[in-house]
Tab-separated table of C-alpha atoms in Angstrom:
chain	number	residue	atom	x	y	z
A	1	MET	CA	14.371	21.264	12.898
A	2	LYS	CA	16.771	18.333	12.733
A	3	SER	CA	15.109	14.907	12.902
A	4	ASP	CA	15.854	12.381	15.635
A	5	PHE	CA	14.817	9.078	14.075
A	6	TYR	CA	14.397	5.740	15.818
A	7	LEU	CA	12.977	2.714	14.024
A	8	GLY	CA	10.743	0.311	15.953
A	9	MET	CA	10.194	-3.291	14.825
A	10	MET	CA	7.692	-5.805	16.115
A	11	SER	CA	6.725	-9.335	15.099
A	12	GLY	CA	4.025	-10.541	17.443
A	13	THR	CA	2.327	-13.733	18.547
A	14	SER	CA	-0.004	-13.684	15.537
A	15	LEU	CA	3.000	-14.440	13.273
A	16	ASP	CA	1.425	-12.409	10.490
A	17	GLY	CA	4.410	-10.225	9.737
A	18	VAL	CA	6.916	-7.587	10.782
A	19	ASP	CA	5.693	-4.078	11.638
A	20	LEU	CA	8.078	-1.144	11.178
A	21	ALA	CA	7.459	2.318	12.609
A	22	LEU	CA	9.801	5.269	12.107
A	23	MET	CA	9.451	7.708	14.997
A	24	ASP	CA	10.872	11.224	15.146
A	25	PHE	CA	11.770	12.219	18.705
A	26	ALA	CA	12.737	15.778	17.765
A	27	THR	CA	9.300	16.850	19.022
A	28	PHE	CA	6.992	15.702	21.809
A	29	PRO	CA	4.930	13.730	21.493
A	30	PRO	CA	7.143	11.900	19.004
A	31	GLU	CA	5.786	11.723	15.474
A	32	LEU	CA	5.145	8.612	13.423
A	33	THR	CA	6.692	9.604	10.090
A	34	ALA	CA	6.611	6.331	8.123
A	35	CYS	CA	5.354	2.807	8.680
A	36	GLU	CA	5.022	-0.516	6.905
A	37	MET	CA	4.059	-4.136	7.491
A	38	VAL	CA	6.016	-6.916	5.776
A	39	ALA	CA	4.218	-10.264	5.636
A	40	MET	CA	5.938	-13.184	7.318
A	41	PRO	CA	7.334	-15.576	4.672
A	42	VAL	CA	5.206	-18.714	4.538
A	43	MET	CA	8.005	-21.194	5.226
A	44	LEU	CA	9.340	-19.178	8.158
A	45	ARG	CA	5.851	-18.812	9.589
A	46	GLU	CA	5.337	-22.571	9.373
A	47	ALA	CA	8.693	-23.177	11.048
A	48	LEU	CA	7.815	-20.754	13.854
A	49	THR	CA	4.426	-22.401	14.321
A	50	LEU	CA	6.106	-25.765	14.867
A	51	LEU	CA	8.670	-24.154	17.152
A	52	LEU	CA	5.931	-22.630	19.287
A	53	ARG	CA	4.431	-26.092	19.668
A	54	GLY	CA	7.732	-27.317	21.066
A	55	GLU	CA	8.545	-29.371	17.968
A	56	THR	CA	12.187	-28.427	17.487
A	57	SER	CA	15.862	-29.167	18.013
A	58	LEU	CA	18.682	-26.887	19.092
A	59	GLN	CA	19.911	-26.756	15.504
A	60	ASN	CA	16.455	-25.807	14.269
A	61	LEU	CA	16.149	-23.119	16.940
A	62	GLY	CA	19.484	-21.633	15.912
A	63	GLU	CA	18.627	-21.685	12.222
A	64	ILE	CA	15.276	-19.956	12.775
A	65	ASP	CA	17.031	-17.359	14.937
A	66	HIS	CA	19.323	-16.607	11.987
A	67	GLN	CA	16.459	-16.577	9.467
A	68	LEU	CA	14.595	-14.020	11.567
A	69	GLY	CA	17.705	-11.849	11.822
A	70	LYS	CA	18.019	-11.939	8.053
A	71	LEU	CA	14.318	-11.122	7.604
A	72	TYR	CA	14.569	-8.168	9.987
A	73	ALA	CA	17.659	-6.835	8.192
A	74	ASP	CA	16.018	-7.181	4.779
A	75	CYS	CA	12.907	-5.392	6.079
A	76	VAL	CA	14.956	-2.480	7.405
A	77	ASN	CA	17.092	-2.065	4.294
A	78	GLN	CA	14.050	-2.155	2.020
A	79	PHE	CA	12.210	0.282	4.301
A	80	LEU	CA	15.100	2.752	4.218
A	81	ALA	CA	15.381	2.545	0.445
A	82	LYS	CA	11.649	3.036	-0.006
A	83	ASN	CA	11.644	6.121	2.224
A	84	GLY	CA	14.859	7.653	0.890
A	85	LEU	CA	16.741	7.254	4.161
A	86	LYS	CA	20.355	6.382	4.919
A	87	PRO	CA	21.493	4.212	7.865
A	88	GLU	CA	23.309	7.133	9.485
A	89	GLN	CA	19.995	8.987	9.803
A	90	ILE	CA	18.652	6.337	12.208
A	91	GLN	CA	19.875	6.635	15.783
A	92	ALA	CA	18.910	3.048	16.645
A	93	ILE	CA	16.563	0.220	15.812
A	94	GLY	CA	14.372	-1.068	18.628
A	95	CYS	CA	13.645	-4.691	17.704
A	96	HIS	CA	11.470	-6.820	19.942
A	97	GLY	CA	12.335	-10.086	18.233
A	98	GLN	CA	9.948	-13.028	18.108
A	99	THR	CA	8.706	-14.436	21.399
A	100	VAL	CA	8.844	-18.226	21.362
A	101	TRP	CA	8.217	-18.791	25.081
A	102	HIS	CA	7.230	-16.611	27.999
A	103	ALA	CA	7.126	-18.114	31.489
A	104	PRO	CA	7.520	-15.312	34.041
A	105	THR	CA	6.496	-17.326	37.093
A	106	GLY	CA	7.759	-20.475	38.795
A	107	GLU	CA	11.094	-21.469	40.260
A	108	ASN	CA	13.027	-20.618	37.093
A	109	PRO	CA	11.198	-17.792	35.315
A	110	PHE	CA	12.355	-16.976	31.807
A	111	THR	CA	11.358	-15.431	28.526
A	112	MET	CA	12.820	-16.093	25.099
A	113	GLN	CA	12.772	-13.855	22.049
A	114	ILE	CA	14.747	-14.889	18.989
A	115	GLY	CA	16.073	-13.050	15.932
A	116	ASP	CA	19.818	-12.467	15.586
A	117	MET	CA	20.354	-8.857	16.679
A	118	HIS	CA	24.080	-8.955	15.863
A	119	TYR	CA	23.199	-9.898	12.279
A	120	LEU	CA	20.602	-7.116	12.130
A	121	ALA	CA	23.145	-4.522	13.292
A	122	ALA	CA	25.842	-5.830	10.944
A	123	LYS	CA	23.681	-5.914	7.826
A	124	THR	CA	21.998	-2.541	8.358
A	125	ASP	CA	24.965	-0.660	9.876
A	126	ILE	CA	22.583	0.717	12.505
A	127	THR	CA	22.854	0.250	16.264
A	128	VAL	CA	20.188	-2.170	17.493
A	129	VAL	CA	18.499	-2.363	20.873
A	130	GLY	CA	16.892	-5.727	21.646
A	131	ASP	CA	16.300	-8.229	24.462
A	132	PHE	CA	13.950	-5.823	26.257
A	133	ARG	CA	12.167	-8.174	28.625
A	134	ARG	CA	14.839	-9.973	30.614
A	135	LYS	CA	16.164	-6.964	32.556
A	136	ASP	CA	12.704	-6.371	33.971
A	137	MET	CA	12.441	-10.057	34.903
A	138	ALA	CA	15.862	-9.883	36.548
A	139	MET	CA	14.377	-7.154	38.748
A	140	GLY	CA	11.540	-9.494	39.753
A	141	GLY	CA	9.026	-8.359	37.121
A	142	GLN	CA	6.908	-10.182	34.566
A	143	GLY	CA	8.839	-8.742	31.632
A	144	ALA	CA	5.475	-7.778	30.150
A	145	PRO	CA	3.670	-5.781	29.072
A	146	LEU	CA	6.288	-3.210	28.129
A	147	VAL	CA	4.240	-0.625	26.249
A	148	PRO	CA	2.108	0.979	29.036
A	149	ALA	CA	4.773	3.610	29.779
A	150	PHE	CA	4.637	4.644	26.112
A	151	HIS	CA	0.831	4.631	26.177
A	152	GLU	CA	0.917	6.836	29.271
A	153	GLY	CA	2.987	9.467	27.497
A	154	ILE	CA	0.845	9.475	24.360
A	155	PHE	CA	-2.755	8.878	25.487
A	156	ALA	CA	-3.180	9.731	29.193
A	157	ASP	CA	-5.746	12.438	30.034
A	158	LYS	CA	-6.251	13.846	33.537
A	159	ASN	CA	-10.005	14.174	32.936
A	160	ARG	CA	-10.851	10.597	32.068
A	161	LEU	CA	-9.987	6.954	32.547
A	162	THR	CA	-8.289	5.775	29.368
A	163	VAL	CA	-7.551	2.136	28.685
A	164	VAL	CA	-5.412	1.232	25.693
A	165	LEU	CA	-6.304	-2.245	24.478
A	166	ASN	CA	-3.920	-4.028	22.156
A	167	ILE	CA	-5.517	-7.007	20.443
A	168	GLY	CA	-2.674	-8.954	18.902
A	169	GLY	CA	-2.226	-12.672	19.313
A	170	ILE	CA	-2.786	-11.956	23.006
A	171	SER	CA	-4.873	-9.066	24.382
A	172	ASN	CA	-3.322	-6.672	26.867
A	173	ILE	CA	-4.375	-3.392	28.420
A	174	SER	CA	-2.753	-0.246	29.775
A	175	VAL	CA	-4.880	1.446	32.432
A	176	LEU	CA	-4.275	5.206	32.440
A	177	ALA	CA	-6.243	6.553	35.411
A	178	PRO	CA	-5.997	10.168	36.617
A	179	ASN	CA	-3.830	10.598	39.728
A	180	GLN	CA	-3.009	6.892	39.907
A	181	PRO	CA	0.014	4.834	38.838
A	182	THR	CA	-0.351	3.340	35.396
A	183	ILE	CA	-0.947	-0.387	35.392
A	184	GLY	CA	-1.053	-2.858	32.527
A	185	TYR	CA	-1.335	-6.576	32.019
A	186	ASP	CA	-2.475	-9.310	29.682
A	187	VAL	CA	-6.213	-9.965	29.820
A	188	GLY	CA	-6.460	-13.105	27.719
A	189	VAL	CA	-6.345	-14.292	24.173
A	190	GLY	CA	-6.624	-11.945	21.214
A	191	ASN	CA	-6.365	-13.264	17.666
A	192	ALA	CA	-4.171	-16.306	18.339
A	193	LEU	CA	-6.935	-18.906	18.600
A	194	LEU	CA	-9.111	-17.254	15.944
A	195	ASP	CA	-6.224	-17.342	13.478
A	196	ALA	CA	-5.198	-20.897	14.359
A	197	TRP	CA	-8.756	-22.220	14.028
A	198	ILE	CA	-9.500	-20.724	10.604
A	199	GLU	CA	-6.058	-21.729	9.341
A	200	GLN	CA	-6.687	-25.323	10.381
A	201	HIS	CA	-10.017	-25.417	8.533
A	202	TYR	CA	-9.461	-23.171	5.520
A	203	GLY	CA	-5.742	-22.494	5.327
A	204	LYS	CA	-6.360	-18.768	5.786
A	205	ARG	CA	-4.163	-16.685	8.059
A	206	TYR	CA	-7.082	-14.805	9.575
A	207	ASP	CA	-10.844	-14.346	9.434
A	208	LYS	CA	-11.177	-11.143	7.405
A	209	ASN	CA	-13.653	-8.753	9.033
A	210	GLY	CA	-14.837	-11.628	11.236
A	211	ALA	CA	-16.945	-12.859	8.314
A	212	TRP	CA	-16.648	-16.582	9.059
A	213	ALA	CA	-17.304	-16.071	12.769
A	214	SER	CA	-20.373	-13.985	11.902
A	215	SER	CA	-21.876	-17.000	10.144
A	216	GLY	CA	-21.781	-19.030	13.360
A	217	LYS	CA	-23.387	-18.895	16.798
A	218	VAL	CA	-21.986	-18.802	20.312
A	219	LEU	CA	-21.764	-22.202	21.989
A	220	GLU	CA	-22.476	-21.203	25.581
A	221	PRO	CA	-21.207	-24.418	27.255
A	222	LEU	CA	-17.891	-24.120	25.420
A	223	LEU	CA	-17.641	-20.394	26.212
A	224	ALA	CA	-18.115	-21.149	29.905
A	225	ALA	CA	-15.394	-23.809	29.763
A	226	LEU	CA	-12.965	-21.431	28.060
A	227	LEU	CA	-13.626	-18.662	30.575
A	228	ASP	CA	-13.059	-21.125	33.423
A	229	GLU	CA	-9.316	-20.935	32.732
A	230	PRO	CA	-7.543	-19.980	36.027
A	231	PHE	CA	-5.601	-17.212	34.273
A	232	PHE	CA	-8.639	-14.933	34.395
A	233	ARG	CA	-8.840	-15.113	38.175
A	234	GLN	CA	-5.184	-14.233	38.698
A	235	THR	CA	-4.508	-10.738	39.969
A	236	PRO	CA	-2.111	-8.414	38.117
A	237	PRO	CA	0.701	-8.186	37.309
A	238	LYS	CA	0.208	-11.093	34.936
A	239	SER	CA	1.120	-12.066	31.407
A	240	THR	CA	0.506	-15.017	29.146
A	241	GLY	CA	1.017	-16.261	25.584
A	242	ARG	CA	0.769	-19.157	23.183
A	243	GLU	CA	2.342	-21.454	25.746
A	244	LEU	CA	-1.157	-21.425	27.341
A	245	PHE	CA	-3.658	-20.302	24.716
A	246	ASN	CA	-2.901	-22.594	21.794
A	247	LEU	CA	-4.722	-24.982	19.483
A	248	LYS	CA	-3.984	-27.991	21.688
A	249	TRP	CA	-5.559	-26.207	24.668
A	250	LEU	CA	-8.637	-25.364	22.583
A	251	VAL	CA	-9.080	-28.865	21.189
A	252	GLU	CA	-8.903	-30.333	24.692
A	253	LYS	CA	-11.585	-27.899	25.894
A	254	ILE	CA	-13.819	-28.768	22.936
A	255	ALA	CA	-13.400	-32.495	23.570
A	256	LYS	CA	-14.463	-32.127	27.202
A	257	VAL	CA	-17.585	-30.133	26.361
A	258	PHE	CA	-18.480	-31.992	23.156
A	259	PRO	CA	-17.135	-35.578	23.308
A	260	ASN	CA	-18.742	-36.097	19.907
A	261	SER	CA	-16.825	-33.499	17.898
A	262	THR	CA	-19.369	-33.625	15.055
A	263	ALA	CA	-21.943	-32.092	17.409
A	264	CYS	CA	-20.707	-28.570	16.665
A	265	LEU	CA	-19.897	-26.677	13.485
A	266	PRO	CA	-16.431	-25.117	13.028
A	267	GLN	CA	-17.932	-21.671	12.367
A	268	ASP	CA	-19.720	-21.928	15.713
A	269	ILE	CA	-16.352	-22.554	17.365
A	270	GLN	CA	-15.003	-19.461	15.587
A	271	ARG	CA	-17.919	-17.331	16.784
A	272	THR	CA	-17.427	-18.654	20.310
A	273	LEU	CA	-13.754	-17.726	20.150
A	274	VAL	CA	-14.695	-14.148	19.249
A	275	GLU	CA	-16.946	-14.052	22.286
A	276	PHE	CA	-14.184	-15.577	24.403
A	277	THR	CA	-11.816	-12.806	23.342
A	278	VAL	CA	-14.404	-10.111	24.042
A	279	GLN	CA	-15.602	-11.517	27.374
A	280	GLY	CA	-12.025	-11.901	28.628
A	281	ILE	CA	-11.385	-8.240	27.886
A	282	ALA	CA	-14.709	-7.054	29.323
A	283	TYR	CA	-14.224	-9.072	32.520
A	284	HIS	CA	-11.062	-7.150	33.339
A	285	LEU	CA	-12.461	-3.739	32.372
A	286	LYS	CA	-15.494	-4.197	34.611
A	287	LEU	CA	-13.169	-4.804	37.556
A	288	LEU	CA	-11.861	-1.236	37.226
A	289	ASN	CA	-15.101	0.203	38.687
A	290	SER	CA	-14.589	3.658	37.267
A	291	GLU	CA	-17.083	6.489	37.827
A	292	LYS	CA	-15.351	8.832	35.368
A	293	SER	CA	-15.842	9.039	31.613
A	294	ASN	CA	-14.229	5.941	30.166
A	295	LEU	CA	-12.380	5.703	26.872
A	296	LEU	CA	-11.248	2.383	25.399
A	297	LEU	CA	-8.653	2.885	22.659
A	298	VAL	CA	-8.088	-0.219	20.567
A	299	CYS	CA	-5.000	-1.041	18.532
A	300	GLY	CA	-3.419	-4.135	16.984
A	301	GLY	CA	-4.810	-6.526	14.405
A	302	GLY	CA	-8.095	-6.992	16.276
A	303	VAL	CA	-9.079	-3.390	15.532
A	304	HIS	CA	-9.971	-4.557	12.021
A	305	ASN	CA	-12.500	-7.129	13.265
A	306	PRO	CA	-15.859	-5.293	13.409
A	307	LEU	CA	-17.470	-8.210	15.237
A	308	ILE	CA	-15.029	-7.800	18.134
A	309	LEU	CA	-15.432	-4.012	18.280
A	310	ASN	CA	-19.226	-4.143	18.035
A	311	ARG	CA	-19.454	-6.713	20.808
A	312	LEU	CA	-17.158	-4.625	23.026
A	313	SER	CA	-19.445	-1.618	22.523
A	314	GLU	CA	-22.536	-3.722	23.277
A	315	ILE	CA	-21.349	-5.251	26.532
A	316	LEU	CA	-19.486	-2.140	27.744
A	317	PRO	CA	-22.172	0.577	27.535
A	318	ASP	CA	-20.253	2.864	29.912
A	319	TRP	CA	-17.251	2.972	27.611
A	320	THR	CA	-16.542	4.883	24.432
A	321	VAL	CA	-14.800	2.390	22.122
A	322	ALA	CA	-12.499	3.900	19.482
A	323	SER	CA	-9.352	3.173	17.505
A	324	THR	CA	-6.044	4.793	18.492
A	325	SER	CA	-5.965	6.038	14.886
A	326	GLU	CA	-8.716	8.485	15.877
A	327	TYR	CA	-6.453	9.781	18.663
A	328	GLY	CA	-3.263	10.400	16.722
A	329	LEU	CA	-1.435	7.088	16.306
A	330	ASP	CA	-2.066	4.484	13.607
A	331	ALA	CA	-3.661	1.473	15.319
A	332	ASP	CA	-1.572	-0.984	13.311
A	333	TYR	CA	1.755	0.462	14.467
A	334	VAL	CA	1.345	1.366	18.137
A	335	GLU	CA	3.469	-1.549	19.368
A	336	ALA	CA	6.203	-0.996	16.797
A	337	ALA	CA	6.229	2.701	17.738
A	338	ALA	CA	6.583	1.696	21.384
A	339	PHE	CA	9.754	-0.257	20.620
A	340	ALA	CA	11.214	2.789	18.895
A	341	TRP	CA	10.503	4.633	22.155
A	342	LEU	CA	12.084	1.839	24.208
A	343	ALA	CA	15.199	2.072	22.036
A	344	TYR	CA	15.267	5.862	22.538
A	345	CYS	CA	15.061	5.362	26.301
A	346	ARG	CA	17.873	2.795	26.301
A	347	MET	CA	20.188	4.940	24.204
A	348	HIS	CA	19.626	7.785	26.682
A	349	ASN	CA	19.763	5.438	29.697
A	350	LEU	CA	16.241	6.412	30.751
A	351	PRO	CA	14.028	4.050	32.800
A	352	SER	CA	11.423	2.471	30.556
A	353	ASN	CA	9.598	-0.130	32.622
A	354	LEU	CA	6.852	0.635	35.123
A	355	PRO	CA	7.101	-1.413	38.339
A	356	SER	CA	3.375	-0.747	38.858
A	357	VAL	CA	2.817	-2.683	35.618
A	358	THR	CA	5.328	-5.523	35.670
A	359	GLY	CA	5.940	-5.980	39.385
A	360	ALA	CA	9.666	-5.244	39.077
A	361	SER	CA	11.414	-4.010	42.221
A	362	ARG	CA	12.430	-0.764	40.530
A	363	ALA	CA	12.453	1.135	37.266
A	364	VAL	CA	15.358	0.395	34.933
A	365	SER	CA	16.410	1.105	31.369
A	366	LEU	CA	15.432	-1.941	29.315
A	367	GLY	CA	17.279	-3.546	26.435
A	368	ALA	CA	20.707	-4.703	25.324
A	369	ILE	CA	22.666	-2.579	22.859
A	370	TYR	CA	24.189	-4.154	19.722
A	371	PRO	CA	26.491	-1.483	18.242
A	372	LYS	CA	26.602	-0.726	14.537
A	373	ASN	CA	29.701	-1.471	12.495
A	374	GLU	CA	32.724	0.578	13.556
């Protein structure tokens, strides 16, 4: 059978790297045939971190946009070479780009993803589909999350309630309930604060296996202050990002609870942040009030943190907690695979958003097409 390859690319709020997932749509469900993660170059990661804090100029923004385009193109060309593929074998690249701001509410809602898609198409000689979120927002939606429709096709089961939980920089869920419209929304922070806190103290990109957090204890007054954030009481559809949950926000919360900053140990803050992540997720799952068998499928970087998964199992006794890898799709590449699917939908002009998820007025085909070289 002839292959029908689409390549999905994702660089998320954790800034750890670029995920690539090659999906073959010749069969259904589509098959993940190759995947890879390329670490984010240190200097580019530092530049993006400053950009996300708002410390930038228009020239700097433009230069980082170009650098990301070059990184994406290099990743694709190296990926193709490694897997013995030629550009003409790839129908399209679905590239999410790097979100630098997401503000879907207010008088002038907008979202911004950067990474030069024209450069990516030119240097790979493959058609690129990007800019996925703004069409949904133009239709009155949140522009996020975009992957629940993909989750529905891959993981839904008429005999159970399935929730797909992606723990990236931000945590989001897709609720796949029998005989009900799929819904999905952000439920709070994921790894963003955990990564920022350990990097500030030890220069590490992440807390491997939650080891540092495990050496600390939960600071209940701080946990209560973190969970008091109004975001948690908002009703879906809703989405968030680093523009809310960032290091500045955390430091301000700590200062209010502990005016004498030496009164708490940094590892205790880290442990509290793990609990904050878990409690934010559990709060939203408990609102579902399901009487059926419940399956929580976890994907994203947080799946590798045993402290997070163990705590989810402890405080959600009515749920079976598992990795998507156990159900047919590598947990590290679910989001990248979803953007391959979004590209497939756009190239076939198929609707790919779910109004029940984003709040858009109707279903539309998401993404802008950047043609390959003629």
